[in-house]
mmCIF file of C-alpha atoms in Angstrom:
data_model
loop_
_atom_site.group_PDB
_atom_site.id
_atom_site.type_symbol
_atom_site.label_atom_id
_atom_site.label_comp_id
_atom_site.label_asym_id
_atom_site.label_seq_id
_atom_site.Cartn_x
_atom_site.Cartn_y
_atom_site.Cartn_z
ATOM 1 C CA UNK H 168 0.000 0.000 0.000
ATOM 2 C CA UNK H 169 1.139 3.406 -0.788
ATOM 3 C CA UNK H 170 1.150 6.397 1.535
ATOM 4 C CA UNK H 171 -0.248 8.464 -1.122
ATOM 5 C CA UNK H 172 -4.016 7.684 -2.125
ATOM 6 C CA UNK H 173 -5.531 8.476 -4.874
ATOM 7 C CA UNK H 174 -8.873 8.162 -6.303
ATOM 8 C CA UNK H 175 -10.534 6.732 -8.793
ATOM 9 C CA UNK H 176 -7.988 4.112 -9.796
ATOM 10 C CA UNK H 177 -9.705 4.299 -13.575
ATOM 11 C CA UNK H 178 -11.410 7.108 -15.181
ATOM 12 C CA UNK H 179 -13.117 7.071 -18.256
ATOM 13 C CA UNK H 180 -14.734 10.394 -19.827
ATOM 14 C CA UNK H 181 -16.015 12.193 -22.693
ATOM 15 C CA UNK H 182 -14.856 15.103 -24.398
ATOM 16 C CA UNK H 183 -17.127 17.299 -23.101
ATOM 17 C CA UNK H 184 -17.611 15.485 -19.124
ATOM 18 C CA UNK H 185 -15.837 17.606 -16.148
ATOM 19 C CA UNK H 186 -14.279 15.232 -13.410
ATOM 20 C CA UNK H 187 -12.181 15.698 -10.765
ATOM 21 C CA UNK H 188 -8.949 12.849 -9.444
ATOM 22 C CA UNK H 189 -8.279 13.238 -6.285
ATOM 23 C CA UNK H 190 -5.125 12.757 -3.894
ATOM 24 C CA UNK H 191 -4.496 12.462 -0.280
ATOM 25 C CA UNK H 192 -1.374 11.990 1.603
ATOM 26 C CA UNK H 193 -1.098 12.337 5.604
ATOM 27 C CA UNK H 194 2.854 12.670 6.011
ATOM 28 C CA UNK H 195 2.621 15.981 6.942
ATOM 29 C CA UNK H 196 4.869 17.195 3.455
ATOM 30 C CA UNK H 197 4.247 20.508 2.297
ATOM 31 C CA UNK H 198 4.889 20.051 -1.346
ATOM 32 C CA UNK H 199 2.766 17.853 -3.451
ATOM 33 C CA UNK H 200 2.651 17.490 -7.475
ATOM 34 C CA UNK H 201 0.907 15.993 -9.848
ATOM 35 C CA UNK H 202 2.632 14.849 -13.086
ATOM 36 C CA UNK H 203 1.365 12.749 -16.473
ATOM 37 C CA UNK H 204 2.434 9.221 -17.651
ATOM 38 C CA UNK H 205 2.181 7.729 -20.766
ATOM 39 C CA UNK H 206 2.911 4.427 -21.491
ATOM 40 C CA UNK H 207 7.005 3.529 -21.941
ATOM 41 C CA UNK H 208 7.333 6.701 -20.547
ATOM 42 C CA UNK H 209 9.101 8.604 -17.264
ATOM 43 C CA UNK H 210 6.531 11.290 -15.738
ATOM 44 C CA UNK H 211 6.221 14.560 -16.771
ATOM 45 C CA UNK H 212 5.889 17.315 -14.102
ATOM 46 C CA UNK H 213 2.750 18.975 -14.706
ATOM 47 C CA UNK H 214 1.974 21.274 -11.404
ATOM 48 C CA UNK H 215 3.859 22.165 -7.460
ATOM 49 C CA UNK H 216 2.118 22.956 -4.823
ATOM 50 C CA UNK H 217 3.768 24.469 -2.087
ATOM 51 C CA UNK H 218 2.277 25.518 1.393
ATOM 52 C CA UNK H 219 -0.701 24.610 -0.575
ATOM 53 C CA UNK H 220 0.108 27.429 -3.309
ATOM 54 C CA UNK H 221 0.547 26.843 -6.432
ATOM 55 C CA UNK H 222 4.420 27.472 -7.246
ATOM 56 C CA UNK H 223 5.068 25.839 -10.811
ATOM 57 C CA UNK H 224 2.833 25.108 -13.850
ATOM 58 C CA UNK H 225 4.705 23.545 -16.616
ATOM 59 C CA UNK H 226 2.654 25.437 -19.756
ATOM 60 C CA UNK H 227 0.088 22.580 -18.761
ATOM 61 C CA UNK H 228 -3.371 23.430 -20.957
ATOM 62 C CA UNK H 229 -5.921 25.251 -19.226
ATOM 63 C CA UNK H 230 -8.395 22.244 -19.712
ATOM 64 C CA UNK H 231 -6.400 21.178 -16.676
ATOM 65 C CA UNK H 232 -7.057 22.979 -13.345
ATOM 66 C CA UNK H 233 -5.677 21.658 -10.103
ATOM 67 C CA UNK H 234 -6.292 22.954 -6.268
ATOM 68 C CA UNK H 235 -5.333 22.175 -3.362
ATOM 69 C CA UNK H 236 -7.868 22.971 -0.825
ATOM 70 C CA UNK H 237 -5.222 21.902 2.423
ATOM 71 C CA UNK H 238 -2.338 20.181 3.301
ATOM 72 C CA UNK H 239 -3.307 17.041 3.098
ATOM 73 C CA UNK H 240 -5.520 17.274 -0.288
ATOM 74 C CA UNK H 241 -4.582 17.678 -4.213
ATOM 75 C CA UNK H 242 -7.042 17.992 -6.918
ATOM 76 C CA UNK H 243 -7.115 18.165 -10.634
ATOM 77 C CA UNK H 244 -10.197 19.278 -12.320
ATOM 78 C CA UNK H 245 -10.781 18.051 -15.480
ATOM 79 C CA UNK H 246 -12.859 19.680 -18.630
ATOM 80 C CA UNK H 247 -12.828 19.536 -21.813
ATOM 81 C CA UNK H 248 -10.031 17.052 -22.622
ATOM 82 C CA UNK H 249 -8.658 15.702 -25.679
ATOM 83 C CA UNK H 250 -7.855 11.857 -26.771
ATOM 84 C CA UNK H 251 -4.101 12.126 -26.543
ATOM 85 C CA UNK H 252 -4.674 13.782 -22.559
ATOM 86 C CA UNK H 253 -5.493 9.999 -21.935
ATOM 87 C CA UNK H 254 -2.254 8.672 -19.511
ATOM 88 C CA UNK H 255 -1.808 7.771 -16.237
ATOM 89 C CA UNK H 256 -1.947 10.317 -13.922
ATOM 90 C CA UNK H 257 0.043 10.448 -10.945
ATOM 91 C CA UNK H 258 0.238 12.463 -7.689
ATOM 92 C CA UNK H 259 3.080 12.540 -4.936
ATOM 93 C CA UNK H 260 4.392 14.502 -2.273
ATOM 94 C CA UNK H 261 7.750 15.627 -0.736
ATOM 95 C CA UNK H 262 8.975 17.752 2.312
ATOM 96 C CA UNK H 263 8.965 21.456 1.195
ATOM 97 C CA UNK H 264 12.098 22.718 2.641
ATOM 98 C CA UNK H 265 14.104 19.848 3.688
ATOM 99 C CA UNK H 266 16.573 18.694 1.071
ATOM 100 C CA UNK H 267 17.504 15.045 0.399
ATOM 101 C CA UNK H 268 14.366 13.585 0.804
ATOM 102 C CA UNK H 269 12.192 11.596 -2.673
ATOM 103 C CA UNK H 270 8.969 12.293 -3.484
ATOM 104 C CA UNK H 271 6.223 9.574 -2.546
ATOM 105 C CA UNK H 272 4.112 8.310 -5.883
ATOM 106 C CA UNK H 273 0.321 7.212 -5.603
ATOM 107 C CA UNK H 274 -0.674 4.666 -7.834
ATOM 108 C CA UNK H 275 -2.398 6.945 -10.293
ATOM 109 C CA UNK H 276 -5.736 7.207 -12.154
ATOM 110 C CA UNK H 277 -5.648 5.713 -15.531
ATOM 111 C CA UNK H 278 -7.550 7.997 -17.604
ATOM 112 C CA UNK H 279 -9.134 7.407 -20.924
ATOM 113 C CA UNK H 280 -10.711 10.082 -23.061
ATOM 114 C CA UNK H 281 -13.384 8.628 -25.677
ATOM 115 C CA UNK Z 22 17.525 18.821 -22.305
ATOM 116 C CA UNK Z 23 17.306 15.108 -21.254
ATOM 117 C CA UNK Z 24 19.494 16.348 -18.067
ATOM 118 C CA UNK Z 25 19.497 12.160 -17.303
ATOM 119 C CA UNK Z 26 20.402 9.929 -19.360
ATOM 120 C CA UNK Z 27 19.775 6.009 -18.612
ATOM 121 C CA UNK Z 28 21.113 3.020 -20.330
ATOM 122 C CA UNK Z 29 19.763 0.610 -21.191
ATOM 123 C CA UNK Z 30 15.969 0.762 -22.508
ATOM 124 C CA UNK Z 31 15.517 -2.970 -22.251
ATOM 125 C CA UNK Z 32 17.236 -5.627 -20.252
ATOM 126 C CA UNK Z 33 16.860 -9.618 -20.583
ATOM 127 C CA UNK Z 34 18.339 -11.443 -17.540
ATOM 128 C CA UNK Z 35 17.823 -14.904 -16.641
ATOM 129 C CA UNK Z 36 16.875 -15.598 -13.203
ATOM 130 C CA UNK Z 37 19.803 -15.490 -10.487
ATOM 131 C CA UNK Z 38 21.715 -13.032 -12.639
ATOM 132 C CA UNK Z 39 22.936 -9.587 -12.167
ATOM 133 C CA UNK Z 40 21.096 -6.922 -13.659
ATOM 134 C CA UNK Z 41 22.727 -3.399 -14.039
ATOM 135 C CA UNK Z 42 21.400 0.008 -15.217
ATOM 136 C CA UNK Z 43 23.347 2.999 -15.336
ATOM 137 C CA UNK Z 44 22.682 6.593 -15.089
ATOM 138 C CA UNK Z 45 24.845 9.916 -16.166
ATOM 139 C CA UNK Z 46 23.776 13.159 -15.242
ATOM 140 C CA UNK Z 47 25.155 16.816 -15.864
ATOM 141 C CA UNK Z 48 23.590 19.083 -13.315
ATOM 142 C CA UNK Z 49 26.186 18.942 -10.509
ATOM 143 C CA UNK Z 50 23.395 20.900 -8.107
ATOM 144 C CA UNK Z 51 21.860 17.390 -7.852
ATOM 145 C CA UNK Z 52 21.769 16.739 -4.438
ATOM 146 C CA UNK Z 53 19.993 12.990 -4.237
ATOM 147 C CA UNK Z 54 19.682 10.560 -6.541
ATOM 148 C CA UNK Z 55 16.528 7.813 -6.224
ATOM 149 C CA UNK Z 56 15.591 4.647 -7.847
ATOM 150 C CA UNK Z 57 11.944 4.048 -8.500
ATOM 151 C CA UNK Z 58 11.016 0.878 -9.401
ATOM 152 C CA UNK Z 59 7.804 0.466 -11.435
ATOM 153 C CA UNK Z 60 5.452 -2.043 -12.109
ATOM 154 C CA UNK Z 61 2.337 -2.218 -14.479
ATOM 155 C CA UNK Z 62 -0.555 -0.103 -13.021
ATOM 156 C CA UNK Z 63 1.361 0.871 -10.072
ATOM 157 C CA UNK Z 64 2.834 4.304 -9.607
ATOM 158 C CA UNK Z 65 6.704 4.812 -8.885
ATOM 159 C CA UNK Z 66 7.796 3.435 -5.843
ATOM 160 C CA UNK Z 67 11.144 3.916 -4.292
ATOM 161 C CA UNK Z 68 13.457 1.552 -4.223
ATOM 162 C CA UNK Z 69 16.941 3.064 -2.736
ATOM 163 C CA UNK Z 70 18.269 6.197 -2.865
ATOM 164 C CA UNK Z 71 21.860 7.855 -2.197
ATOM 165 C CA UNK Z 72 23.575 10.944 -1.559
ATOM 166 C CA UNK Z 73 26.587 12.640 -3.654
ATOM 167 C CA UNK Z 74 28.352 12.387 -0.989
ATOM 168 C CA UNK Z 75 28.168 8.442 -0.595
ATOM 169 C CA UNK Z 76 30.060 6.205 -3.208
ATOM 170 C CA UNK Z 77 27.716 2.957 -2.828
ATOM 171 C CA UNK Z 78 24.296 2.166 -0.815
ATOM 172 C CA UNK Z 79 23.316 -1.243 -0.723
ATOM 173 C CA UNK Z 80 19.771 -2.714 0.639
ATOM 174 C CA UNK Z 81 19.186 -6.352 0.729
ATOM 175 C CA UNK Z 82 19.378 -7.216 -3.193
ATOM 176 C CA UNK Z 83 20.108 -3.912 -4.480
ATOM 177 C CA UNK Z 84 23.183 -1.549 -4.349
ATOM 178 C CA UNK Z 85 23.550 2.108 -5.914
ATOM 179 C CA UNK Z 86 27.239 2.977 -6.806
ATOM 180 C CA UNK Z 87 28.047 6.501 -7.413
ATOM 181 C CA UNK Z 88 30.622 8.612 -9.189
ATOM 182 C CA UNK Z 89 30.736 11.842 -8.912
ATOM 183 C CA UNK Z 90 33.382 12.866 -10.611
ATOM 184 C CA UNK Z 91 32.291 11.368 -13.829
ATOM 185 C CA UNK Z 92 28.566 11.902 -13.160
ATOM 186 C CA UNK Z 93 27.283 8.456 -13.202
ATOM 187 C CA UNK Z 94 25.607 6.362 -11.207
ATOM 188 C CA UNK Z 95 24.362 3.127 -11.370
ATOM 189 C CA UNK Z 96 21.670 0.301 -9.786
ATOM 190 C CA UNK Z 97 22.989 -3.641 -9.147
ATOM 191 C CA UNK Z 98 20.324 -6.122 -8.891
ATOM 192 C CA UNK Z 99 22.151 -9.136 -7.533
ATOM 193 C CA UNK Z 100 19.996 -12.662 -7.836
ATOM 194 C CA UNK Z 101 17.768 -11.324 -9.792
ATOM 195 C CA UNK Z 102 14.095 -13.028 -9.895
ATOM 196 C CA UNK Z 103 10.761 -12.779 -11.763
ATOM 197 C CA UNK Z 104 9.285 -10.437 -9.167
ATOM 198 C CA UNK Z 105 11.977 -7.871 -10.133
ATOM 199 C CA UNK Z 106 10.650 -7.452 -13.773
ATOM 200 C CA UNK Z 107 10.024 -3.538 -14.085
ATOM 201 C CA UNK Z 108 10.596 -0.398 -15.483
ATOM 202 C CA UNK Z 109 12.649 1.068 -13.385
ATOM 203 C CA UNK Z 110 13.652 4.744 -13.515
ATOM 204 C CA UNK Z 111 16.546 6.715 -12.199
ATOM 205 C CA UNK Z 112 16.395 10.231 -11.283
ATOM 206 C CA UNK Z 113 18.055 13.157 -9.547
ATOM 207 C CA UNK Z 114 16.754 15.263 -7.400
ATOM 208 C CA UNK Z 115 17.365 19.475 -6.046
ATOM 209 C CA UNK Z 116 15.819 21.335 -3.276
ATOM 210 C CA UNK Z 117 14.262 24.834 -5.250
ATOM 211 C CA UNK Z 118 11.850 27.301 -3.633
ATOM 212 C CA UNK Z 119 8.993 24.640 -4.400
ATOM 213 C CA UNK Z 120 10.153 21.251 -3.190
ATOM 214 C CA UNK Z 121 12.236 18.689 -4.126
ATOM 215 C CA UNK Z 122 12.208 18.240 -7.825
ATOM 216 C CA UNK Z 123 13.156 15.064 -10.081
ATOM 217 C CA UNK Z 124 14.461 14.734 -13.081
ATOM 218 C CA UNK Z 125 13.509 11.188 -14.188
ATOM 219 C CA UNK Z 126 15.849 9.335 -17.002
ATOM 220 C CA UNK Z 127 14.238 7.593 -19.495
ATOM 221 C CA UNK Z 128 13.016 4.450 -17.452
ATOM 222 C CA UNK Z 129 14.650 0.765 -17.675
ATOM 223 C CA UNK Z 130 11.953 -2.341 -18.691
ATOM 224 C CA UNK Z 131 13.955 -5.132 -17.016
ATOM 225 C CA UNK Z 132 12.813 -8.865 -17.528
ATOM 226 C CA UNK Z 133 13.798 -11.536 -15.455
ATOM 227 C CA UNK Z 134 13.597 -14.947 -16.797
ATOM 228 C CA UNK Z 135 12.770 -17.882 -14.883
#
């Protein structure tokens, strides 16, 4: 089991459906991300929050909106997606200021866009 | 830039072997360097991780050995079985004003023959 949750473990939507994946980690570290895997491939760093601010967003689409309503929580609202936006996606979470120290994966939400 | 590179894509080993993957980096600011191993519809879990600081790491099976005057590190997996087929994914790691951020290499599908 990981120490990162995150829910639902498969996702399957329409172009035009708005759903949120959700992610949940009680470690008590103040940085959490959420990055996008496709198959064969190492993730891609999407969005950092830290002290439950957002502090990078790698040119990510707009169609793409996360939050992060406290320190234990990470969300990524979905709308409007496109077929290749189907991956895995994958949230995990690090201590802020403390060098040294890996980030924690969750096991993702597969997500396929019909 | 592909600021970590990892060799090979795809390793064949037959049960009880030794399987090896290297990694080279270029970003001397790296301060940690983690191995994730991966399996298929899991997220990244970590394996072992070591400092610059540290020449080799081992943990049961598995031993890190790191140069860092020539940039490179690499995993051992000694006796290797089945269970160990994966992708597995080398990375290094900085502290920034957001957390502690990875750079992944290009990810490692190892089979393990019986």
């Amino acid at each position: 089991d990981t120490e990162v949750t995150q829910t639902p473990k498969h996702l399957v939507m329409g172009m035009t459906n708005k759903k949120s994946l959700k992610c949940e980690q009680h470690m008590g570290h103040r940085a959490m991300y959420w990055y996008k895997q496709k198959a064969k491939k190492p993730p891609e760093l999407m969005f950092v929050y830290s002290y439950e601010k957002l502090s990078i967003n790698e040119s990510v689409p707009s169609r793409f909106s996360p939050e992060c309503p406290n320190s234990s929580l990470l969300n990524l609202h979905l709308h409007a997606l496109q077929p290749e936006d189907s991956a895995l996606y994958l949230c995990a979470s690090s201590h802020r200021d403390q060098g040294g120290q890996p980030q924690h994966f969750g096991d993702g939400t597969r997500l396929s866009i019909l | 830039q592909q600021q970590v590179k990892q060799s090979p894509q795809s390793l064949i080993v037959q049960k009880g072997g030794i399987s090896i993957i290297n990694c080279a980096y270029e970003n001397t600011a790296f301060d940690y360097f983690p191995w994730y191993q991966q399996f298929p519809g899991k997220g990244p879990a970590l394996l072992i991780a070591i400092r610059p600081d540290v020449s080799e790491k081992k943990e049961g099976r598995f031993t890190i050995s790191f140069n860092k005057s020539a940039k490179q590190f690499s995993l051992h997996i000694m006796d290797s079985q089945p269970g160990d087929s994966a992708t597995y994914f080398c990375a290094a790691s900085i502290n920034n004003n957001a957390g502690n951020m990875l750079t992944f290499g290009g990810g490692t599908r190892l089979m393990v023959k019986p």
